[in-house]
Coordinates of C-alpha atoms and ligand atoms in Angstrom, one line a residue:
M1 CA 0.0 0.0 0.0
K2 CA 1.3 3.4 -0.8
K3 CA 2.4 5.6 2.0
G4 CA 1.1 9.0 0.9
K5 CA -2.5 9.8 1.5
V6 CA -4.0 12.2 -1.1
I7 CA -6.9 14.5 -0.4
A8 CA -8.4 16.6 -3.2
V9 CA -10.6 19.6 -2.5
A10 CA -13.0 20.0 -5.4
G11 CA -16.3 21.6 -6.4
K12 CA -17.9 24.5 -8.2
G13 CA -16.0 27.8 -8.5
G14 CA -16.2 30.1 -5.5
T15 CA -17.6 27.6 -3.1
G16 CA -14.6 27.9 -0.8
K17 CA -12.2 25.2 -2.0
T18 CA -9.1 27.2 -1.4
A19 CA -10.1 28.4 2.1
I20 CA -11.0 24.9 3.1
A21 CA -7.8 23.4 1.6
A22 CA -5.7 26.0 3.6
L23 CA -7.5 25.2 6.8
L24 CA -7.3 21.5 6.2
I25 CA -3.5 21.7 5.9
R26 CA -3.3 23.6 9.1
E27 CA -5.6 21.3 11.0
I28 CA -3.9 18.1 9.8
L29 CA -0.6 19.5 10.8
K30 CA -2.0 20.4 14.2
L31 CA -3.6 17.0 14.7
R32 CA -0.4 15.1 13.8
A33 CA 2.1 17.6 15.3
H34 CA 3.6 15.1 17.6
E35 CA 4.3 12.7 14.7
D36 CA 6.5 15.0 12.7
I37 CA 4.6 14.3 9.5
C38 CA 5.4 15.6 6.0
V39 CA 2.6 17.4 4.1
L40 CA 2.6 18.6 0.5
A41 CA 0.2 21.3 -0.6
I42 CA -0.6 21.4 -4.3
D43 CA -2.2 24.4 -5.9
A44 CA -3.7 22.8 -9.0
D45 CA -5.7 25.9 -10.0
A46 CA -4.2 28.0 -12.8
D47 CA -5.5 31.0 -10.9
S48 CA -3.2 30.2 -8.0
N49 CA -4.8 31.4 -4.8
L50 CA -3.6 28.8 -2.3
P51 CA -0.3 30.5 -1.6
D52 CA -2.1 33.7 -0.5
A53 CA -4.5 31.6 1.7
L54 CA -1.4 30.0 3.3
G55 CA 0.4 33.3 3.5
I56 CA 3.5 32.2 1.6
S57 CA 5.1 33.5 -1.6
Y58 CA 6.4 31.3 -4.5
G59 CA 8.6 31.8 -7.5
K60 CA 8.5 29.3 -10.3
T61 CA 5.5 27.0 -11.1
T62 CA 5.5 23.6 -12.7
G63 CA 4.1 25.4 -15.8
D64 CA 7.4 27.3 -16.0
I65 CA 9.5 24.1 -15.9
R66 CA 7.3 22.6 -18.6
E67 CA 7.9 25.7 -20.8
S68 CA 11.6 25.4 -20.5
L69 CA 11.6 21.7 -21.0
L70 CA 9.6 22.1 -24.2
E71 CA 12.2 24.5 -25.5
D72 CA 14.9 21.8 -24.7
K73 CA 12.8 19.2 -26.5
H74 CA 12.7 21.4 -29.6
R75 CA 16.5 21.2 -29.6
D76 CA 16.7 17.5 -28.7
V77 CA 13.7 15.4 -29.7
T78 CA 15.0 12.3 -27.9
L79 CA 14.7 14.2 -24.5
D80 CA 12.6 12.2 -22.0
M81 CA 10.3 14.8 -20.7
R82 CA 9.1 12.7 -17.8
S83 CA 12.4 11.9 -16.2
Q84 CA 13.7 15.5 -16.9
F85 CA 10.6 16.9 -15.3
I86 CA 10.9 14.7 -12.2
G87 CA 14.6 15.8 -12.0
K88 CA 13.6 19.4 -11.9
I89 CA 10.6 19.3 -9.7
A90 CA 12.6 20.2 -6.6
E91 CA 13.2 23.6 -8.2
V92 CA 9.6 24.6 -7.7
I93 CA 8.9 23.1 -4.3
V94 CA 8.6 25.8 -1.7
E95 CA 9.8 24.5 1.6
E96 CA 8.1 25.9 4.6
D97 CA 8.8 24.8 8.2
Q98 CA 5.9 22.4 8.4
Y99 CA 5.0 21.6 4.8
D100 CA 5.9 22.0 1.2
L101 CA 4.0 23.8 -1.5
L102 CA 3.9 23.1 -5.2
V103 CA 2.1 25.5 -7.6
M104 CA 1.0 24.1 -10.9
G105 CA 0.6 27.4 -12.6
R106 CA -0.8 28.1 -16.1
P107 CA -2.5 25.4 -18.1
E108 CA -1.0 24.4 -21.5
G109 CA 0.2 27.0 -23.9
P110 CA -0.5 26.9 -27.7
G111 CA 0.6 23.7 -29.3
C112 CA 1.7 22.2 -26.0
Y113 CA 1.6 18.4 -25.9
C114 CA 2.5 18.1 -22.2
P115 CA -0.4 19.8 -20.5
V116 CA -0.4 20.7 -16.9
N117 CA -3.0 18.0 -16.1
H118 CA -0.6 15.4 -17.4
I119 CA 2.1 16.7 -15.1
L120 CA -0.3 16.7 -12.2
R121 CA -1.0 13.1 -12.9
M122 CA 2.7 12.4 -12.9
I123 CA 3.2 14.2 -9.7
I124 CA 0.4 12.3 -7.9
D125 CA 1.9 9.1 -9.2
T126 CA 5.4 9.8 -7.9
L127 CA 5.9 12.8 -5.6
T128 CA 3.0 12.1 -3.2
E129 CA 4.8 8.9 -2.1
N130 CA 7.3 11.0 -0.2
Y131 CA 4.7 12.7 1.9
D132 CA 2.3 11.5 4.6
Y133 CA -0.5 13.7 3.2
T134 CA -0.9 15.6 0.0
I135 CA -3.7 18.2 -0.2
I136 CA -4.7 19.3 -3.6
D137 CA -6.6 22.6 -4.1
C138 CA -8.3 21.6 -7.4
E139 CA -9.4 23.9 -10.3
A140 CA -13.1 24.6 -10.2
G141 CA -15.5 22.3 -11.9
L142 CA -15.1 18.8 -13.4
E143 CA -12.1 18.9 -15.6
H144 CA -9.6 17.5 -13.1
L145 CA -11.7 14.4 -12.8
S146 CA -12.8 14.0 -16.4
R147 CA -9.1 14.3 -17.4
R148 CA -8.4 11.7 -14.8
T149 CA -5.8 13.7 -12.9
T150 CA -7.6 13.1 -9.6
R151 CA -8.8 9.6 -10.4
D152 CA -7.0 7.9 -7.5
V153 CA -7.1 10.1 -4.5
D154 CA -8.0 8.8 -1.0
V155 CA -10.5 11.5 -0.2
M156 CA -12.3 14.0 -2.5
L157 CA -13.8 16.7 -0.4
V158 CA -16.6 18.1 -2.6
V159 CA -17.5 21.6 -1.6
L160 CA -20.9 23.0 -2.2
D161 CA -22.7 26.1 -1.0
T162 CA -26.4 27.1 -0.9
T163 CA -26.6 27.3 -4.7
V164 CA -28.3 24.7 -6.8
K165 CA -25.4 25.1 -9.3
S166 CA -22.9 23.9 -6.7
M167 CA -25.1 20.9 -5.9
K168 CA -25.3 20.0 -9.6
T169 CA -21.5 20.2 -9.9
A170 CA -21.2 17.9 -6.8
L171 CA -23.5 15.4 -8.4
Q172 CA -21.6 15.6 -11.7
L173 CA -18.3 14.9 -9.9
R174 CA -19.8 11.8 -8.4
K175 CA -21.2 10.6 -11.7
I176 CA -17.9 11.1 -13.5
A177 CA -16.1 9.3 -10.7
E178 CA -18.4 6.4 -11.2
E179 CA -18.2 6.5 -15.0
I180 CA -14.4 6.5 -15.2
D181 CA -14.3 4.0 -12.3
A182 CA -12.1 6.4 -10.3
D183 CA -10.3 5.0 -7.3
V184 CA -11.6 7.6 -4.9
K185 CA -12.0 5.9 -1.5
K186 CA -14.3 8.5 -0.2
M187 CA -16.2 11.4 -1.8
M188 CA -17.3 13.6 1.1
N189 CA -19.8 16.4 0.5
V190 CA -19.2 19.5 2.5
A191 CA -21.6 22.4 2.6
N192 CA -19.8 25.7 3.1
K193 CA -20.9 29.3 3.8
I194 CA -24.1 28.1 5.4
P195 CA -25.9 30.8 7.4
E196 CA -26.9 30.0 10.9
G197 CA -30.4 28.4 10.9
A198 CA -30.1 27.2 7.3
E199 CA -28.4 23.8 8.1
E200 CA -31.5 21.6 7.9
M201 CA -32.6 23.4 4.8
I202 CA -29.3 22.7 3.0
I203 CA -29.3 19.1 4.0
E204 CA -32.8 18.7 2.6
E205 CA -32.1 20.5 -0.6
A206 CA -29.0 18.4 -1.2
K207 CA -31.0 15.3 -0.7
K208 CA -33.1 16.3 -3.7
Y209 CA -29.8 15.7 -5.7
S210 CA -29.1 12.5 -3.8
L211 CA -26.3 14.2 -2.0
D212 CA -25.5 13.5 1.6
I213 CA -24.0 16.4 3.4
E214 CA -21.4 15.1 5.9
E215 CA -20.2 18.4 7.3
I216 CA -21.5 21.9 7.5
I217 CA -19.1 24.9 7.5
P218 CA -20.8 28.0 8.7
F219 CA -20.8 31.3 6.9
D220 CA -18.3 33.6 8.6
F221 CA -17.7 37.2 7.9
L222 CA -14.2 36.9 9.3
I223 CA -13.1 34.8 6.3
Q224 CA -14.4 37.5 4.0
E225 CA -12.6 40.2 6.1
Y226 CA -9.3 38.2 5.9
D227 CA -9.7 37.8 2.2
S228 CA -10.5 41.4 1.5
K229 CA -7.6 42.6 3.6
G230 CA -5.2 40.1 2.0
M231 CA -4.7 38.2 5.3
P232 CA -3.9 34.5 5.1
I233 CA -7.0 32.3 5.9
M234 CA -4.5 29.9 7.5
D235 CA -4.2 32.5 10.3
L236 CA -7.9 32.5 11.3
P237 CA -8.4 32.1 15.1
E238 CA -8.8 28.6 16.4
D239 CA -12.3 29.3 17.6
A240 CA -13.6 30.7 14.3
P241 CA -16.6 28.5 13.4
P242 CA -15.2 27.4 9.9
V243 CA -11.9 26.3 11.6
V244 CA -13.9 24.2 14.1
S245 CA -15.7 22.5 11.3
V246 CA -12.6 21.9 9.2
S247 CA -10.9 20.6 12.3
R248 CA -13.6 17.9 12.6
I249 CA -13.2 17.0 9.0
A250 CA -9.4 16.7 9.4
K251 CA -9.9 14.5 12.5
Y252 CA -12.4 12.2 10.7
I253 CA -10.2 11.8 7.6
C254 CA -7.0 11.3 9.5
E255 CA -8.5 8.7 11.8
A256 CA -10.1 6.8 8.9
L257 CA -7.0 6.9 6.7
K258 CA -4.8 5.7 9.6
N259 CA -6.9 2.6 9.7
G260 CA -6.6 2.1 6.0
G261 CA -9.8 3.9 5.0
G262 CA -12.0 0.9 5.8
E263 CA -14.5 2.9 7.8
F264 CA -15.3 5.2 4.9
Ligands
LIG1 N1 -17.2 29.8 5.4 C1 -17.2 31.0 4.7 N2 -17.9 32.1 5.1 C2 -17.9 33.2 4.4 N3 -17.2 33.4 3.3 C3 -16.5 32.4 2.8 C4 -16.4 31.1 3.5 N4 -15.6 30.3 2.8 C5 -15.2 31.0 1.7 N5 -15.7 32.3 1.7 C6 -15.5 33.3 0.7 O1 -15.9 32.8 -0.5 C7 -15.1 33.3 -1.5 C8 -14.5 32.1 -2.3 O2 -13.7 31.4 -1.5 P1 -12.5 30.5 -2.1 O3 -11.6 31.4 -2.9 O4 -11.9 29.7 -1.0 O5 -13.3 29.6 -3.1 P2 -12.8 28.7 -4.3 O6 -13.8 27.6 -4.4 O7 -11.4 28.3 -4.0 O8 -12.9 29.7 -5.5 P3 -12.3 29.4 -7.0 O9 -13.2 28.4 -7.7 O10 -12.3 30.7 -7.6 O11 -10.9 28.9 -6.8 C9 -14.0 34.2 -0.9 O12 -14.4 35.5 -1.0 C10 -14.0 33.7 0.6 O13 -13.7 34.8 1.4
LIG2 MG1 -9.7 28.5 -5.3

């Protein structure tokens, strides 16, 4: 069995994937602090927001490496892109005290035959082995799954909000996962930005789309304030309601994965 556990955070655009991914990284690190674990954060969205949510800056992206390798390939057609890429990946990994960050960057340029999704697949296949947990902040929508880049993750957190559109996306993600026979051990629907008192309503609405909501993350103006002031979501106070909810998610996932994921 592979060592590294992979958690992808997916869902419709704007539902809160990046905020939840950042908090999940923090809460997993906190939960397993005494075990000295290695965590890799991957920003797989071309519009890379995860570094801001984590409060760290980055230089190169995997997209930049790909561009330079493509130039090399023009000069030498025998160049093995895969092994060259793996060799260069360390150049783009940002090493923080407690975790590493990899930013995928821009999707393929014109005429490119080595799209960023293909690279993401390669990274999931190889790099994640070196980490206890990899958390992927996915691009919005369905592409990552339909292109099979997230086809074998341990947990896919599917984030939805109060909109029907986000529920439809959640449903589509599940259908695609079934169609491509994805090896996703657990698809976990999480409702985010839920106003106080609307919890039951959202659970009932989601049922109409055959979606079971497993965790509710409350609407919190503080997240919006942090975002509008450019403050890292990672630094939200411990007692902020969304942090408490994500902490529960982290605990549930870590416990289940520690036992091989059988209780999912
Ligand atoms: N629990 C919450 N309460 C209030 N606002 C929230 C909450 N979670 C996220 N937001 C706000 O929702 C907006 C979208 O959040 P975020 O960027 O995390 O979503 P996303 O799904 O990653 O978006 P994208 O699809 O563009 O990557 C932000 O303005 C953020 O401040
Ligand atoms: Mg995002």
